[in-house]
PDB file of C-alpha atoms in Angstrom:
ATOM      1  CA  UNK A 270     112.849  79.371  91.298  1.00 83.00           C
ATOM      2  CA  UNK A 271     109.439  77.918  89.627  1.00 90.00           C
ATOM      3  CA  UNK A 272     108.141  80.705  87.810  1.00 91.00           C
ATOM      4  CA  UNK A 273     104.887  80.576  87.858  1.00 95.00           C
ATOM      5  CA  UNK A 274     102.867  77.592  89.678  1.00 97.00           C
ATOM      6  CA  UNK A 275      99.177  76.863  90.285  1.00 96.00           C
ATOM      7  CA  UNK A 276      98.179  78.016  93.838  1.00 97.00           C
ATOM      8  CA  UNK A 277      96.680  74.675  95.177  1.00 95.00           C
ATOM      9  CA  UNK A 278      99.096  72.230  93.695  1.00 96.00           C
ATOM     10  CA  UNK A 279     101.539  73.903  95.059  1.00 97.00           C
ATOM     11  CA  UNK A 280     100.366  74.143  98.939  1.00 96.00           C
ATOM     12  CA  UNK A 281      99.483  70.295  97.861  1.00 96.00           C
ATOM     13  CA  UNK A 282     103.168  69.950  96.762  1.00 97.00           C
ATOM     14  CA  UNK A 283     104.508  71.410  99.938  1.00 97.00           C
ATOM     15  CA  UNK A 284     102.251  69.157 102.192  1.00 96.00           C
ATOM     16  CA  UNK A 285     103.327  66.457 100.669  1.00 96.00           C
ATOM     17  CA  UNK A 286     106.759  67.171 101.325  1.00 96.00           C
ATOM     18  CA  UNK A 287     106.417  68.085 104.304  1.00 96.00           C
ATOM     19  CA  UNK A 288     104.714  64.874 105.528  1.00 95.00           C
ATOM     20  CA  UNK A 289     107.088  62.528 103.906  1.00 96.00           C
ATOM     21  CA  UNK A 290     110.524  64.062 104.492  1.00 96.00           C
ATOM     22  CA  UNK A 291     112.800  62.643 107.361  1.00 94.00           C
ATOM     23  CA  UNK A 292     114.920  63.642 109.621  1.00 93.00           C
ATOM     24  CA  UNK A 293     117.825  64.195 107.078  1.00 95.00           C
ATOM     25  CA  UNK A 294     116.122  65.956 104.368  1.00 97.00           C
ATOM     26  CA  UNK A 295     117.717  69.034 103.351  1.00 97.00           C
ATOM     27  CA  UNK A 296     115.274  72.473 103.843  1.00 97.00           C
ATOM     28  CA  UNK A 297     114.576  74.072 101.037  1.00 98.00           C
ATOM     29  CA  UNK A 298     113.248  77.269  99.997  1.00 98.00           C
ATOM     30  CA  UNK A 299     110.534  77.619  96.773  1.00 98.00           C
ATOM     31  CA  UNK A 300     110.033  81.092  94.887  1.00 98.00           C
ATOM     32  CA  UNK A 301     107.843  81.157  92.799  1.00 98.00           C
ATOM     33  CA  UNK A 302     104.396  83.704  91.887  1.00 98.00           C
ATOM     34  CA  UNK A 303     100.719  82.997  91.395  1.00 98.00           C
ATOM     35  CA  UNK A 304      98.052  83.477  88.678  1.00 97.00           C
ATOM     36  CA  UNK A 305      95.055  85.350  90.715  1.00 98.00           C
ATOM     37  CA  UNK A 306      93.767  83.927  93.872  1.00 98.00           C
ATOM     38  CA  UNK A 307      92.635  85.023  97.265  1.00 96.00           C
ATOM     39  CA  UNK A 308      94.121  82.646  99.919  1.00 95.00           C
ATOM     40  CA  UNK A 309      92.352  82.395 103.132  1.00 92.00           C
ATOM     41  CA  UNK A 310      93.985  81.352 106.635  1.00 87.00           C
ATOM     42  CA  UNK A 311      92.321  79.435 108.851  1.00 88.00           C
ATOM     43  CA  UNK A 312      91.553  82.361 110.986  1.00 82.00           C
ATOM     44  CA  UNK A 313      89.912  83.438 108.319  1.00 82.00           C
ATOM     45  CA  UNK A 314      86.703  84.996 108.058  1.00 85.00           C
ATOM     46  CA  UNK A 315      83.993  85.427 105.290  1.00 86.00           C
ATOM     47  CA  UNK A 316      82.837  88.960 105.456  1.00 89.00           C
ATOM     48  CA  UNK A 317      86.666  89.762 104.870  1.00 90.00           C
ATOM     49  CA  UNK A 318      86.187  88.640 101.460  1.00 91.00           C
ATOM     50  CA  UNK A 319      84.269  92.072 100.155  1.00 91.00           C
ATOM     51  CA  UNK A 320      84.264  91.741  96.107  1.00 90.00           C
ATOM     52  CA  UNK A 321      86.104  88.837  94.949  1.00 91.00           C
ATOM     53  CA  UNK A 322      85.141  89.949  91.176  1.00 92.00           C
ATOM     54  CA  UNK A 323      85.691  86.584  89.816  1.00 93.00           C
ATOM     55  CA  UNK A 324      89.241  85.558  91.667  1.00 96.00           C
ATOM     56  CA  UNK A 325      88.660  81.949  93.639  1.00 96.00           C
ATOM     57  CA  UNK A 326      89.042  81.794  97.447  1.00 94.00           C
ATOM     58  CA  UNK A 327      90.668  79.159  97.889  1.00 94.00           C
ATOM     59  CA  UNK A 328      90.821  77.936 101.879  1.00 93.00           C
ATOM     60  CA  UNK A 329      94.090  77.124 102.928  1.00 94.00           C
ATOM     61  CA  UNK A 330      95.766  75.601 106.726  1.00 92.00           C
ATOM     62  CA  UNK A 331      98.068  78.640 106.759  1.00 94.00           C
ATOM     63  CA  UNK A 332      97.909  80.880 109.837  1.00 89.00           C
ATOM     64  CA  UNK A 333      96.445  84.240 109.465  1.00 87.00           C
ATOM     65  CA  UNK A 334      93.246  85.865 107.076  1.00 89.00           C
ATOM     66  CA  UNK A 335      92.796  87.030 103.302  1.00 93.00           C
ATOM     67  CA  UNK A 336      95.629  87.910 101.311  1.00 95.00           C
ATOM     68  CA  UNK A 337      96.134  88.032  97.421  1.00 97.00           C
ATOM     69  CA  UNK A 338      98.445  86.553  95.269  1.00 98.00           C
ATOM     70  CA  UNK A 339      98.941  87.426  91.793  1.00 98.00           C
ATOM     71  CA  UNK A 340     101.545  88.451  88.985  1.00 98.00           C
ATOM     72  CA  UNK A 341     104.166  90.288  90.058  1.00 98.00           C
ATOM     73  CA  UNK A 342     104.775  89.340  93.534  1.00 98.00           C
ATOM     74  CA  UNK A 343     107.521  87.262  94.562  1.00 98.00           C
ATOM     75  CA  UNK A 344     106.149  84.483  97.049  1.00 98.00           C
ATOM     76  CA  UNK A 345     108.560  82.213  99.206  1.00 98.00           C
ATOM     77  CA  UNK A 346     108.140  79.111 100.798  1.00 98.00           C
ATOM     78  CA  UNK A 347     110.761  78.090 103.249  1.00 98.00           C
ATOM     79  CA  UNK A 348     110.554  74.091 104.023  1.00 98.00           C
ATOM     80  CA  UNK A 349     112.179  74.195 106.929  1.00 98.00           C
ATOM     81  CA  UNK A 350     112.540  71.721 110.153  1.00 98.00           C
ATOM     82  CA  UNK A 351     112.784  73.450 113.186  1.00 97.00           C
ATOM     83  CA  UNK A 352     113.941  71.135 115.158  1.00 96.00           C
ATOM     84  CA  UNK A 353     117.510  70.892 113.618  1.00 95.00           C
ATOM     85  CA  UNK A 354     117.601  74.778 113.691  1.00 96.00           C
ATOM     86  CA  UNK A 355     116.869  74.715 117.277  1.00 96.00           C
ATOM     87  CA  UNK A 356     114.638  77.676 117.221  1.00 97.00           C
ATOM     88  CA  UNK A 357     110.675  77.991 118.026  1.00 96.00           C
ATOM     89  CA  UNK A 358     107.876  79.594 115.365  1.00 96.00           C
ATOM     90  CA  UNK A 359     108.043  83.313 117.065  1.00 96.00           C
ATOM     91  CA  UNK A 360     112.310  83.272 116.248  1.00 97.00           C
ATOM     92  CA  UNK A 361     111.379  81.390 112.324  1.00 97.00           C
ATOM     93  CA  UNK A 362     108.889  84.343 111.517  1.00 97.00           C
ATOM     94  CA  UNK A 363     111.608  86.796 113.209  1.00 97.00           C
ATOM     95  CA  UNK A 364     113.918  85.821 110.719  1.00 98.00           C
ATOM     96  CA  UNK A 365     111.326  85.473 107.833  1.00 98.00           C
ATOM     97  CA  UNK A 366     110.796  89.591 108.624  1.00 98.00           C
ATOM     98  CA  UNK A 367     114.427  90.154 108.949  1.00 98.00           C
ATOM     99  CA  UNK A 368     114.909  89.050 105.566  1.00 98.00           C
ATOM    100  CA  UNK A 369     112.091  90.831 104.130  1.00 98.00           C
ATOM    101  CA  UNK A 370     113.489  94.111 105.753  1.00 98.00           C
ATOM    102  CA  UNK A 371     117.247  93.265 104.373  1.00 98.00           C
ATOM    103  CA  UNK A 372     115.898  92.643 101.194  1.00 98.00           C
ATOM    104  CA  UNK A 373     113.998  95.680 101.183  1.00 98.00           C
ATOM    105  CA  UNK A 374     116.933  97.808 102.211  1.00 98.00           C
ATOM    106  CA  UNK A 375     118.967  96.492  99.139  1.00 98.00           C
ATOM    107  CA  UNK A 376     116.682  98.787  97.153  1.00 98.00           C
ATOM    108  CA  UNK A 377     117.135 101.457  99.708  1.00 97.00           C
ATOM    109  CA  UNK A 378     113.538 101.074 101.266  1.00 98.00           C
ATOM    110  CA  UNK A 379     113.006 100.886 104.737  1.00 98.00           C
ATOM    111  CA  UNK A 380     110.515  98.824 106.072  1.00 98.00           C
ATOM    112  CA  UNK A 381     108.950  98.220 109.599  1.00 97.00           C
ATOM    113  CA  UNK A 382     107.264  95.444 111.663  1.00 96.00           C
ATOM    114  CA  UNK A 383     104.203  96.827 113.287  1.00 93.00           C
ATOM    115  CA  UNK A 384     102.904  95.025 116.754  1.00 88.00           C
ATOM    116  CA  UNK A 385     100.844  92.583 116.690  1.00 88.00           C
ATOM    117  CA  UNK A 386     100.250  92.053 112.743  1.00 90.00           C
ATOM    118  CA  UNK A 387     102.856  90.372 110.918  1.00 92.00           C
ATOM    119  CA  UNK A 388     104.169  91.095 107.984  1.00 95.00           C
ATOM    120  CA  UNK A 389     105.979  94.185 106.816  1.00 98.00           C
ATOM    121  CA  UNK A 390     104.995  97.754 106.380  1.00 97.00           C
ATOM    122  CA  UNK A 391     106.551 101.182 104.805  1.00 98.00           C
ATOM    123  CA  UNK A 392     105.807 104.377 105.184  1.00 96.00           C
ATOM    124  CA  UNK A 393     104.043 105.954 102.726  1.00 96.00           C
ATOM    125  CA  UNK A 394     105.176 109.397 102.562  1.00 94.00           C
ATOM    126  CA  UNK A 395     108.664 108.369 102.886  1.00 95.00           C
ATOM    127  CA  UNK A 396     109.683 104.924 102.215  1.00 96.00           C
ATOM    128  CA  UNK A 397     112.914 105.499 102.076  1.00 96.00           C
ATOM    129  CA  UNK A 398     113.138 107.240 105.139  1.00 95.00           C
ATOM    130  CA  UNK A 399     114.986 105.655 107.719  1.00 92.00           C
ATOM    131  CA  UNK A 400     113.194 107.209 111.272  1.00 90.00           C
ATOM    132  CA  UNK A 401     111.853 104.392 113.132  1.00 89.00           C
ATOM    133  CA  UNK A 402     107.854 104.135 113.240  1.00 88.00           C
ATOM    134  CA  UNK A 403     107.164 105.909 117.143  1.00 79.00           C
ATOM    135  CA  UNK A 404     104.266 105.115 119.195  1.00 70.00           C
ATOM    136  CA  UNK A 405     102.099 104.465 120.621  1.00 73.00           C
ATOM    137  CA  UNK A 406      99.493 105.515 117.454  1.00 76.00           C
ATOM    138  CA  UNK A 407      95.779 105.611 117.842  1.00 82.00           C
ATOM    139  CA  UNK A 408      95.594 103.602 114.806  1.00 85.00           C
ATOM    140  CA  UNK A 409      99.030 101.341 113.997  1.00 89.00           C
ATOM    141  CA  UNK A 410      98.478 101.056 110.506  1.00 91.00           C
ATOM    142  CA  UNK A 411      98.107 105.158 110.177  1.00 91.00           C
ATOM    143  CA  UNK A 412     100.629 106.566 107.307  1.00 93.00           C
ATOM    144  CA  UNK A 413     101.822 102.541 106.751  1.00 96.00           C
ATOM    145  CA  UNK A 414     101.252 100.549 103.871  1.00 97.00           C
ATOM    146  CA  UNK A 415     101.918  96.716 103.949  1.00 97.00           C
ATOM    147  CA  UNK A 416     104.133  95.746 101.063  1.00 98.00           C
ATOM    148  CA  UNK A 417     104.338  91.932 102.371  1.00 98.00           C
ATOM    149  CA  UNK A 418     102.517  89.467 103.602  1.00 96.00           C
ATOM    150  CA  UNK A 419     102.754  86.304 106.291  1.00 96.00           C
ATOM    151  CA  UNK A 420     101.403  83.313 106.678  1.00 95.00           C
ATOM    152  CA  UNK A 421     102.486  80.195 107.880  1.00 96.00           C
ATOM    153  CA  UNK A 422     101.964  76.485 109.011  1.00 94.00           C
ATOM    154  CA  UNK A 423     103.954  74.364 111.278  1.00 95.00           C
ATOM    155  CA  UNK A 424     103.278  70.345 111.507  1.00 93.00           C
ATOM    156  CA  UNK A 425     105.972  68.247 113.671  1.00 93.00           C
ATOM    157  CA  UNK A 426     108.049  70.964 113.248  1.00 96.00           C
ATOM    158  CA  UNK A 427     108.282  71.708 110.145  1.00 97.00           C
ATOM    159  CA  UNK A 428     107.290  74.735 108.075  1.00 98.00           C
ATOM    160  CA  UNK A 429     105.597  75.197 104.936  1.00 96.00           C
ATOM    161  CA  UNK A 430     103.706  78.081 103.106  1.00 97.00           C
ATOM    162  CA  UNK A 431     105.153  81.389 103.822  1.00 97.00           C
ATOM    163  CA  UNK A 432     105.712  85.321 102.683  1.00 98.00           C
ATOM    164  CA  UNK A 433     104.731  87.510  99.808  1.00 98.00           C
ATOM    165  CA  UNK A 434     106.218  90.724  98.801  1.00 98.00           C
ATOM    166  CA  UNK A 435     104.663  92.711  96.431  1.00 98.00           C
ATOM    167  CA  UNK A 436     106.902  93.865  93.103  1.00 98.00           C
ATOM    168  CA  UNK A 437     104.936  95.241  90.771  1.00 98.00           C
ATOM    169  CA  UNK A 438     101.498  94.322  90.290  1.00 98.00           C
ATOM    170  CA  UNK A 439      98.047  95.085  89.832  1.00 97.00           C
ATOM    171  CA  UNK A 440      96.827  96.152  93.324  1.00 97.00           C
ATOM    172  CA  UNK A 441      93.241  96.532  92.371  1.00 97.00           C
ATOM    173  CA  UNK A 442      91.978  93.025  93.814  1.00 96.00           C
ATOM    174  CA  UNK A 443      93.009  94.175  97.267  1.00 96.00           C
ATOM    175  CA  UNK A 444      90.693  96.881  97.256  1.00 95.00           C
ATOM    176  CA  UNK A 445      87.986  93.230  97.187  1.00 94.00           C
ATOM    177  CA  UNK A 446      88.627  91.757 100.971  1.00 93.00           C
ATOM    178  CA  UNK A 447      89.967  93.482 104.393  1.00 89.00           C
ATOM    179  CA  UNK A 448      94.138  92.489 103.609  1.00 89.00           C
ATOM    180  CA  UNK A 449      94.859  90.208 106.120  1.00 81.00           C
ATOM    181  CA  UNK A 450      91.543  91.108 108.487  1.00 85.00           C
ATOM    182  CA  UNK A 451      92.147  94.535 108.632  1.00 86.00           C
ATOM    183  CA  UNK A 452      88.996  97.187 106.949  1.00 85.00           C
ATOM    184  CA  UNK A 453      90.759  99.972 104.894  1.00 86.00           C
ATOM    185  CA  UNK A 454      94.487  98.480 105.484  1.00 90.00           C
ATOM    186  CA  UNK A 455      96.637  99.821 101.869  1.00 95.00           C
ATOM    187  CA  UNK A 456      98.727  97.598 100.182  1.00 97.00           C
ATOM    188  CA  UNK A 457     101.772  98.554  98.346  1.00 98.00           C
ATOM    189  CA  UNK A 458     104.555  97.601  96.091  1.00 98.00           C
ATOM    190  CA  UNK A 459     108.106  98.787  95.008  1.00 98.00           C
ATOM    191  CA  UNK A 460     106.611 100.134  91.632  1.00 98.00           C
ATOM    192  CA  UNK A 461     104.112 102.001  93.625  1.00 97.00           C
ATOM    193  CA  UNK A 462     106.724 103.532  96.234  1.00 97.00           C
ATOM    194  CA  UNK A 463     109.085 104.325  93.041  1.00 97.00           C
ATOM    195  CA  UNK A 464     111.662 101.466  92.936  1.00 98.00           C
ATOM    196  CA  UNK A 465     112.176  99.952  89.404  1.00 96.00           C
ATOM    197  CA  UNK A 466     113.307  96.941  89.325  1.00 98.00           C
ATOM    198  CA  UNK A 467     111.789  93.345  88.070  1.00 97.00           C
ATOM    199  CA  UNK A 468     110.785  89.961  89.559  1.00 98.00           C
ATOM    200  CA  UNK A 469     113.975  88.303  89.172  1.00 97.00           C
ATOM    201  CA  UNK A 470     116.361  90.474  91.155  1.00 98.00           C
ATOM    202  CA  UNK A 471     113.533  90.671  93.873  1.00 98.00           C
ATOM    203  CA  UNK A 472     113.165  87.109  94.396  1.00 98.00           C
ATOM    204  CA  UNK A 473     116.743  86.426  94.348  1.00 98.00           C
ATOM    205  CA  UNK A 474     117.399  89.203  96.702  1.00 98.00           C
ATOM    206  CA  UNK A 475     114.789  87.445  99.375  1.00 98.00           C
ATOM    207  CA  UNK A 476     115.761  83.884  98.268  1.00 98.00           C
ATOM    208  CA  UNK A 477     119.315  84.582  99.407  1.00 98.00           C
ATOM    209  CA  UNK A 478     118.641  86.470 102.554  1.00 98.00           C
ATOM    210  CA  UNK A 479     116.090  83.601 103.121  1.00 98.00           C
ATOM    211  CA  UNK A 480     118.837  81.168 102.617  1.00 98.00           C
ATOM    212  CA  UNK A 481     121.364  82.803 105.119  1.00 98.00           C
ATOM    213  CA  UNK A 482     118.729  83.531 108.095  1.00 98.00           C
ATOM    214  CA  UNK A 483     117.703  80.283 107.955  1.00 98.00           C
ATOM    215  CA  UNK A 484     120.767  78.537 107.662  1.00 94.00           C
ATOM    216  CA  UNK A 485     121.367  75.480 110.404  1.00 88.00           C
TER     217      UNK A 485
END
């Protein structure tokens, strides 16, 4: 675990990783949280960013739009080489979910994928419910809030950047962009849904679920 890092030297410490290891360099995974920042993918788009109040955008090569990082959220980084797993991106950010969702159940939430926008979502009037989400909705994200978020790049293989899910944290600077290019989308935590717990379990929860989905 690093505690917590500087956004940019950190996506500059996983490039550089990633361009420089070789075909026997072990994977690893990083956990660590951000001071404030707004991260935009390289999908992303300007008028997503509403009311940054003061919090850099910082443009990133991740996949995907806005999200925010900040205190309380655990964020992982799996440096991983795809090759030697022998699976493809859509199977990698399969498993990322699946270990979101695992981790999630430890504290006896329940959370869902939703078609066609990664990350993971609960139900807001009952997150601990475990019905399945049944469609098809009008509006997918109806009832859902998205309590992490996914991102990711892939160069000769190899991963970097990754997930975030939200602890406990102040949620205000996502009411400032469209999360993840999506107007009026609510973001959530386990504080917010009722779960008390702290940083460290979280991220060692995810780090080891992490660690055994992604296993060679």
């Amino acid at each position: 675990m690093l505690g917590r890092v500087d956004y940019a030297s950190t996506v500059d410490a996983m490039r550089g990783f990633t361009e420089q290891r070789g075909d026997d360099t072990p994977d690893e995974i990083w956990l660590c949280e951000h001071a404030p920042v707004y991260t935009q993918g390289i999908a992303g788009r300007a008028q997503h960013v509403l009311n940054p109040g003061g919090i850099p955008v910082v443009q990133t090569n991740r996949g995907g739009q806005v999200t925010y990082h900040g205190p309380g959220q655990v964020v992982a980084y799996p440096l991983i080489d795809l090759k030697r797993l022998r699976i493809y991106v859509k199977e990698y950010v399969y498993r990322i979910e699946d270990a979101v969702l695992r981790t999630l159940a430890a504290f006896d939430v329940t959370g869902h994928r939703v078609a066609g926008a990664p990350g993971i979502y609960v139900k807001l009037d009952d997150p601990f419910g475990h019905a399945a989400l049944t469609g098809p909705r009008r509006d997918p994200f109806e009832g859902l809030g998205k309590i992490a978020a996914l991102g990711i790049k892939v160069s000769q293989h190899r991963t970097y950047h990754g997930v975030a899910l939200n602890v406990a944290m102040d949620l205000t600077p996502f009411e400032g962009i469209d999360p993840c290019g999506y107007a009026g989308l609510k973001t959530v935590d386990l504080a917010k849904i009722g779960v008390s717990t702290d940083w460290d379990s979280v991220a060692r929860q995810l780090g080891d679920r992490l660690a055994a989905n992604l296993a060679p």
